[in-house]
Amino acid sequence: MTTVKLAPSILTADFACLGEQVAEAERAGADRIHVDVMDGHFVPNLSMGAVVVKSLRRVTRLPLETHLMIFNPDFFLDEFAQAGTDSFLVHWEGNTDLSRTVQRIKALGKRAGVAINPATPASVLEEIMPDLDQVLVMTVNPGFGHQHFLHTTLPKITRAREMIDRLKPGCGLEVDGGIDAASAPLAVAAGADVLVAGSAIFNDGAGITAAMQRLRAAVQC
């Protein structure tokens, strides 16, 4: 049985005490930290840059996963790699030459992943799949936290899982958006093995540790 990995997304964390919150997530069993980068063009929001990754690198030993929700990610790969990023997720929809971008990520010695939005079919990954370490299926429209899981994405998660098993066994299948104790088991049943969760971890009234335990328990049943 595949162990499901948890990737807390700091987009909804309290930035006044970000280091402490990430450290608590690490102690609670997080497998990696998910950093959402937005440019205000590819998605209608602005968020953090490489300086945040550099700061996090000093306070956690966990892999830092940078999700570039931006156009032309090639311009920023070196900067984030130098800041301490361990893996990149770039969007199929925001790229002019996806193969070039993936190969550049690999040349930097980093893990490469491709993300697809809810309206993008899994079939677009067919040609690039053999080069990937990770696939990310967005289960909300990217750009904001606190959104509800789109159940219509479940069949696509299953299609992506079938494609991975056929073309690149061992490639991770990640889901991002609206993941909580209710939606997580559905995503895992569909084939996901990495769960990105923001609000369900950092905005839980019971605290980060309790939230992580609840999410872990939800996918172990």
XYZ file of N, CA and C in Angstrom, residues 1-157:
471
model
N 0.840 -1.201 0.000
C 0.000 0.000 0.000
C 0.877 1.254 0.000
N 0.582 2.182 -0.876
C 1.355 3.409 -0.980
C 1.041 4.339 0.187
N 2.086 4.862 0.804
C 1.899 5.836 1.880
C 1.594 7.192 1.279
N 0.518 7.802 1.717
C 0.123 9.113 1.204
C 0.973 10.184 1.876
N 1.526 11.073 1.066
C 2.366 12.156 1.580
C 1.524 13.416 1.766
N 1.852 14.173 2.815
C 1.160 15.430 3.084
C 2.093 16.596 2.823
N 1.581 17.572 2.075
C 2.365 18.752 1.704
C 1.612 20.012 2.143
N 1.830 20.475 3.374
C 1.162 21.698 3.820
C 1.517 22.886 2.925
N 0.488 23.625 2.502
C 0.679 24.812 1.674
C 0.684 26.050 2.555
N 1.775 26.809 2.492
C 1.906 27.962 3.387
C 1.094 29.161 2.923
N 0.367 29.042 1.818
C -0.416 30.172 1.319
C -1.387 30.695 2.376
N -1.918 29.803 3.196
C -2.894 30.214 4.210
C -2.289 30.278 5.612
N -0.971 30.160 5.714
C -0.317 30.250 7.021
C -0.301 31.695 7.512
N 0.005 31.859 8.780
C 0.156 33.185 9.374
C 1.602 33.626 9.158
N 1.810 34.578 8.280
C 3.182 34.958 7.918
C 3.905 35.703 9.036
N 3.172 36.142 10.048
C 3.827 36.767 11.195
C 4.614 35.743 12.011
N 4.251 34.477 11.856
C 4.975 33.420 12.577
C 5.156 32.205 11.661
N 5.542 32.478 10.418
C 5.637 31.426 9.406
C 6.646 30.349 9.790
N 7.803 30.750 10.277
C 8.826 29.777 10.650
C 8.339 28.806 11.699
N 7.656 29.332 12.715
C 7.138 28.481 13.786
C 6.070 27.530 13.273
N 5.223 28.023 12.369
C 4.150 27.175 11.850
C 4.706 26.055 10.969
N 5.692 26.366 10.160
C 6.310 25.337 9.321
C 7.038 24.320 10.191
N 7.706 24.785 11.231
C 8.400 23.869 12.146
C 7.404 22.937 12.828
N 6.238 23.459 13.197
C 5.230 22.609 13.827
C 4.682 21.584 12.833
N 4.474 22.018 11.596
C 4.004 21.085 10.572
C 5.033 19.980 10.356
N 6.306 20.324 10.399
C 7.359 19.316 10.243
C 7.322 18.324 11.399
N 7.202 18.831 12.617
C 7.133 17.936 13.788
C 5.903 17.044 13.734
N 4.825 17.551 13.120
C 3.564 16.800 13.051
C 3.554 15.779 11.917
N 4.648 15.703 11.141
C 4.742 14.657 10.138
C 4.582 15.080 8.693
N 4.699 16.369 8.411
C 4.643 16.806 7.013
C 5.774 16.158 6.219
N 5.506 15.857 4.970
C 6.511 15.238 4.111
C 7.268 16.253 3.274
N 6.637 17.384 2.998
C 7.264 18.474 2.253
C 6.471 19.742 2.517
N 7.036 20.887 2.167
C 6.338 22.165 2.303
C 6.077 22.707 0.908
N 4.824 23.091 0.675
C 4.364 23.546 -0.640
C 4.309 25.077 -0.637
N 5.054 25.684 -1.569
C 5.149 27.144 -1.647
C 4.469 27.625 -2.931
N 3.368 28.356 -2.780
C 2.604 28.840 -3.922
C 3.108 30.208 -4.364
N 3.565 30.288 -5.598
C 4.087 31.533 -6.165
C 3.132 31.995 -7.262
N 2.624 33.227 -7.132
C 1.638 33.751 -8.086
C 2.091 35.113 -8.600
N 1.833 35.356 -9.893
C 2.368 36.559 -10.518
C 1.332 37.644 -10.816
N 0.060 37.394 -10.473
C -0.965 38.390 -10.756
C -1.394 38.418 -12.213
N -0.835 37.543 -13.051
C -1.178 37.472 -14.474
C -1.726 36.095 -14.832
N -0.933 35.058 -14.553
C -1.413 33.704 -14.799
C -2.610 33.398 -13.907
N -2.556 33.897 -12.669
C -3.682 33.822 -11.738
C -3.933 35.228 -11.183
N -5.175 35.529 -10.784
C -5.503 36.892 -10.342
C -5.113 37.158 -8.890
N -3.861 36.921 -8.584
C -3.405 37.137 -7.214
C -1.893 37.245 -7.243
N -1.331 37.904 -6.246
C 0.113 37.990 -6.065
C 0.481 37.263 -4.787
N 1.611 36.558 -4.814
C 2.063 35.932 -3.572
C 3.578 35.970 -3.504
N 4.135 35.096 -2.740
C 5.533 35.164 -2.304
C 6.554 34.897 -3.397
N 7.790 35.362 -3.133
C 8.891 35.146 -4.046
C 9.979 34.289 -3.431
N 11.146 34.306 -4.063
C 12.245 33.443 -3.649
C 12.740 33.747 -2.246
N 12.551 34.977 -1.789
C 13.028 35.337 -0.447
C 12.335 34.500 0.627
N 11.086 34.108 0.380
C 10.366 33.269 1.345
C 10.972 31.872 1.375
N 11.297 31.340 0.208
C 11.948 30.027 0.144
C 13.287 30.078 0.883
N 14.036 31.134 0.665
C 15.337 31.278 1.321
C 15.185 31.307 2.841
N 14.164 31.991 3.323
C 13.908 32.055 4.765
C 13.499 30.691 5.317
N 12.636 29.986 4.575
C 12.179 28.670 5.024
C 13.313 27.653 5.039
N 14.239 27.809 4.087
C 15.342 26.843 4.007
C 16.148 26.807 5.301
N 16.145 27.914 6.038
C 16.908 27.999 7.280
C 16.188 27.344 8.455
N 14.875 27.111 8.325
C 14.116 26.651 9.490
C 13.532 25.247 9.330
N 13.687 24.631 8.160
C 13.147 23.282 7.991
C 14.090 22.426 7.162
N 14.100 21.141 7.485
C 14.876 20.184 6.704
C 14.015 19.504 5.648
N 12.730 19.801 5.659
C 11.821 19.181 4.691
C 12.088 19.688 3.272
N 11.794 18.864 2.267
C 11.869 19.353 0.889
C 10.923 20.535 0.688
N 11.400 21.537 -0.036
C 10.582 22.707 -0.369
C 10.143 22.585 -1.824
N 8.841 22.553 -2.014
C 8.234 22.365 -3.332
C 7.650 23.702 -3.784
N 8.173 24.244 -4.863
C 7.725 25.550 -5.347
C 6.773 25.374 -6.518
N 5.559 25.829 -6.313
C 4.483 25.726 -7.305
C 4.388 27.072 -8.012
N 4.899 27.125 -9.238
C 4.970 28.375 -9.989
C 3.700 28.593 -10.801
N 2.757 29.305 -10.221
C 1.523 29.681 -10.915
C 1.789 31.003 -11.624
N 2.676 30.937 -12.617
C 3.157 32.133 -13.298
C 3.357 31.825 -14.784
N 3.362 32.887 -15.590
C 3.746 32.750 -16.988
C 5.279 32.741 -17.086
N 5.800 32.039 -18.061
C 7.240 32.015 -18.333
C 8.085 31.697 -17.099
N 7.874 30.536 -16.504
C 8.606 30.192 -15.278
C 10.117 30.105 -15.466
N 10.568 29.920 -16.720
C 12.004 29.795 -16.979
C 12.801 30.974 -16.409
N 12.202 32.155 -16.396
C 12.904 33.345 -15.919
C 13.212 33.298 -14.426
N 12.537 32.405 -13.681
C 12.662 32.422 -12.234
C 13.272 31.150 -11.650
N 13.537 30.165 -12.490
C 14.014 28.876 -11.983
C 15.338 29.004 -11.229
N 16.294 29.719 -11.800
C 17.605 29.839 -11.152
C 17.499 30.502 -9.783
N 16.697 31.557 -9.717
C 16.542 32.310 -8.469
C 15.973 31.433 -7.361
N 14.944 30.673 -7.682
C 14.326 29.811 -6.669
C 15.226 28.623 -6.330
N 15.931 28.104 -7.308
C 16.853 27.005 -7.043
C 17.943 27.453 -6.076
N 18.482 28.633 -6.300
C 19.523 29.162 -5.426
C 18.987 29.440 -4.023
N 17.707 29.768 -3.923
C 17.098 30.064 -2.622
C 16.876 28.808 -1.790
N 16.872 27.632 -2.449
C 16.711 26.400 -1.696
C 15.574 25.503 -2.113
N 14.930 25.812 -3.240
C 13.859 24.946 -3.751
C 14.415 23.560 -4.099
N 13.672 22.524 -3.713
C 14.059 21.146 -4.040
C 13.327 20.613 -5.257
N 12.114 21.110 -5.482
C 11.337 20.650 -6.637
C 10.461 21.781 -7.152
N 10.185 21.719 -8.442
C 9.350 22.728 -9.096
C 8.111 22.081 -9.688
N 7.003 22.805 -9.597
C 5.781 22.459 -10.310
C 5.450 23.629 -11.225
N 5.436 23.377 -12.525
C 5.105 24.419 -13.491
C 3.815 24.032 -14.205
N 3.090 25.031 -14.663
C 1.791 24.772 -15.275
C 1.899 24.542 -16.775
N 1.211 23.513 -17.233
C 1.103 23.265 -18.665
C 0.521 24.492 -19.360
N -0.440 25.148 -18.713
C -1.171 26.252 -19.351
C -0.345 27.538 -19.451
N 0.706 27.680 -18.656
C 1.429 28.944 -18.630
C 2.797 28.872 -19.262
N 2.985 27.922 -20.175
C 4.319 27.650 -20.665
C 4.369 27.636 -22.193
N 5.410 28.213 -22.751
C 5.551 28.239 -24.209
C 6.344 27.050 -24.730
N 7.181 26.460 -23.889
C 7.974 25.290 -24.297
C 8.200 24.421 -23.068
N 7.222 23.560 -22.786
C 7.224 22.801 -21.547
C 8.423 21.873 -21.443
N 8.792 21.235 -22.541
C 9.934 20.325 -22.504
C 11.211 21.067 -22.129
N 11.407 22.248 -22.689
C 12.588 23.045 -22.362
C 12.613 23.396 -20.876
N 11.462 23.781 -20.351
C 11.384 24.139 -18.936
C 11.712 22.948 -18.045
N 11.120 21.794 -18.360
C 11.369 20.590 -17.569
C 12.845 20.201 -17.620
N 13.441 20.273 -18.785
C 14.852 19.930 -18.911
C 15.741 20.910 -18.159
N 15.338 22.172 -18.123
C 16.100 23.170 -17.363
C 16.031 22.868 -15.865
N 14.862 22.474 -15.395
C 14.705 22.100 -13.987
C 15.613 20.924 -13.655
N 15.615 19.949 -14.532
C 16.466 18.771 -14.327
C 17.950 19.160 -14.317
N 18.331 20.072 -15.208
C 19.723 20.504 -15.279
C 20.159 21.198 -13.990
N 19.208 21.801 -13.289
C 19.493 22.444 -12.009
C 19.575 21.434 -10.870
N 19.320 20.168 -11.190
C 19.380 19.130 -10.174
C 18.146 19.046 -9.312
N 17.028 19.556 -9.810
C 15.783 19.587 -9.043
C 14.746 18.625 -9.631
N 13.791 18.242 -8.792
C 12.684 17.413 -9.250
C 11.719 18.269 -10.066
N 11.199 17.679 -11.150
C 10.342 18.426 -12.069
C 8.925 17.869 -12.061
N 7.961 18.776 -11.964
C 6.562 18.387 -12.014
C 5.764 19.332 -12.891
N 4.662 18.839 -13.426
C 3.765 19.656 -14.246
C 2.377 19.640 -13.627
N 1.797 20.829 -13.532
C 0.452 20.988 -12.980
C -0.534 21.273 -14.102
N -1.764 20.784 -13.933
C -2.830 21.074 -14.891
C -4.062 21.578 -14.145
N -4.713 22.579 -14.734
C -5.894 23.202 -14.147
C -7.136 22.320 -14.331
N -8.220 22.626 -13.617
C -9.421 21.786 -13.695
C -9.973 21.580 -15.102
N -9.876 22.584 -15.971
C -10.444 22.454 -17.314
C -9.488 21.809 -18.314
N -8.259 21.509 -17.883
C -7.257 20.927 -18.781
C -7.291 19.406 -18.686
N -7.415 18.706 -19.799
C -7.492 17.243 -19.754
C -6.152 16.607 -19.394
N -6.190 15.473 -18.758
C -4.970 14.752 -18.392
C -4.174 14.338 -19.611
N -4.826 14.214 -20.748
C -4.163 13.735 -21.966
C -3.005 14.624 -22.409
N -2.983 15.898 -21.992
C -1.897 16.789 -22.405
C -0.553 16.359 -21.814
N -0.587 15.480 -20.805
C 0.632 15.037 -20.133
C 1.297 13.853 -20.824
N 0.643 13.301 -21.824
C 1.101 12.051 -22.446
C 2.557 12.118 -22.903
N 2.936 13.165 -23.609
C 4.276 13.236 -24.191
C 5.349 13.611 -23.173
N 4.986 14.419 -22.183
C 5.981 14.910 -21.223
C 6.138 13.963 -20.031
N 5.182 13.074 -19.835
C 5.160 12.213 -18.653
C 6.482 11.485 -18.373
N 7.149 10.886 -19.379
C 8.380 10.148 -19.080
C 9.481 11.001 -18.452
N 9.393 12.330 -18.588
C 10.415 13.224 -18.043
C 10.089 13.741 -16.647
N 8.931 13.369 -16.111
C 8.450 13.995 -14.880
C 8.705 13.155 -13.633
N 8.869 13.854 -12.528
C 8.912 13.231 -11.204
C 7.572 13.366 -10.494
N 6.755 14.310 -10.956
C 5.530 14.646 -10.249
C 4.505 15.191 -11.234
N 3.248 14.844 -11.011
C 2.122 15.449 -11.711
C 1.207 16.056 -10.647
N 0.725 17.260 -10.925
C -0.195 17.917 -9.987
C -1.513 18.196 -10.694
N -2.575 17.607 -10.177
C -3.917 17.892 -10.675
C -4.551 18.923 -9.753
N -4.838 20.101 -10.299
C -5.510 21.129 -9.498
C -6.971 20.732 -9.298
N -7.391 20.732 -8.045
C -8.770 20.367 -7.724
C -9.602 21.591 -7.340
N -9.026 22.771 -7.582
C -9.744 24.050 -7.607
C -9.088 24.864 -8.716
N -9.710 25.972 -9.096
C -9.066 26.872 -10.032
C -7.987 27.648 -9.275
N -6.757 27.673 -9.786
C -5.648 28.222 -9.013
C -5.759 29.728 -8.795
N -5.144 30.171 -7.705
C -5.084 31.607 -7.448
C -5.428 32.013 -6.036
N -6.257 31.238 -5.352
C -6.697 31.612 -4.009
C -6.835 30.380 -3.122
N -6.637 30.587 -1.826
C -6.923 29.542 -0.865
C -8.401 29.542 -0.502
N -8.775 28.674 0.417
C -10.133 28.614 0.982
C -11.199 28.247 -0.048
N -10.833 27.533 -1.119
C -11.829 27.129 -2.107
C -12.319 25.711 -1.839
N -13.495 25.404 -2.393
C -14.081 24.081 -2.211
C -13.593 23.121 -3.301
N -13.324 21.914 -2.889
C -12.871 20.839 -3.775
C -13.865 20.622 -4.916
N -13.348 20.553 -6.151
C -14.190 20.307 -7.323
C -14.272 18.804 -7.577
N -15.414 18.227 -7.271
C -15.573 16.777 -7.424
C -15.470 16.325 -8.876
N -15.693 17.253 -9.806
C -15.596 16.908 -11.219
C -14.163 16.567 -11.629
N -13.189 16.870 -10.765
C -11.795 16.542 -11.097
C -11.434 15.101 -10.745
N -12.280 14.392 -10.034
C -11.948 13.032 -9.600
C -11.675 12.075 -10.767
N -12.501 12.060 -11.821
C -12.182 11.163 -12.938
C -10.836 11.500 -13.586
N -10.469 12.781 -13.589
C -9.184 13.159 -14.182
C -8.026 12.646 -13.341
N -8.172 12.650 -12.016
C -7.138 12.076 -11.146
C -6.936 10.606 -11.505
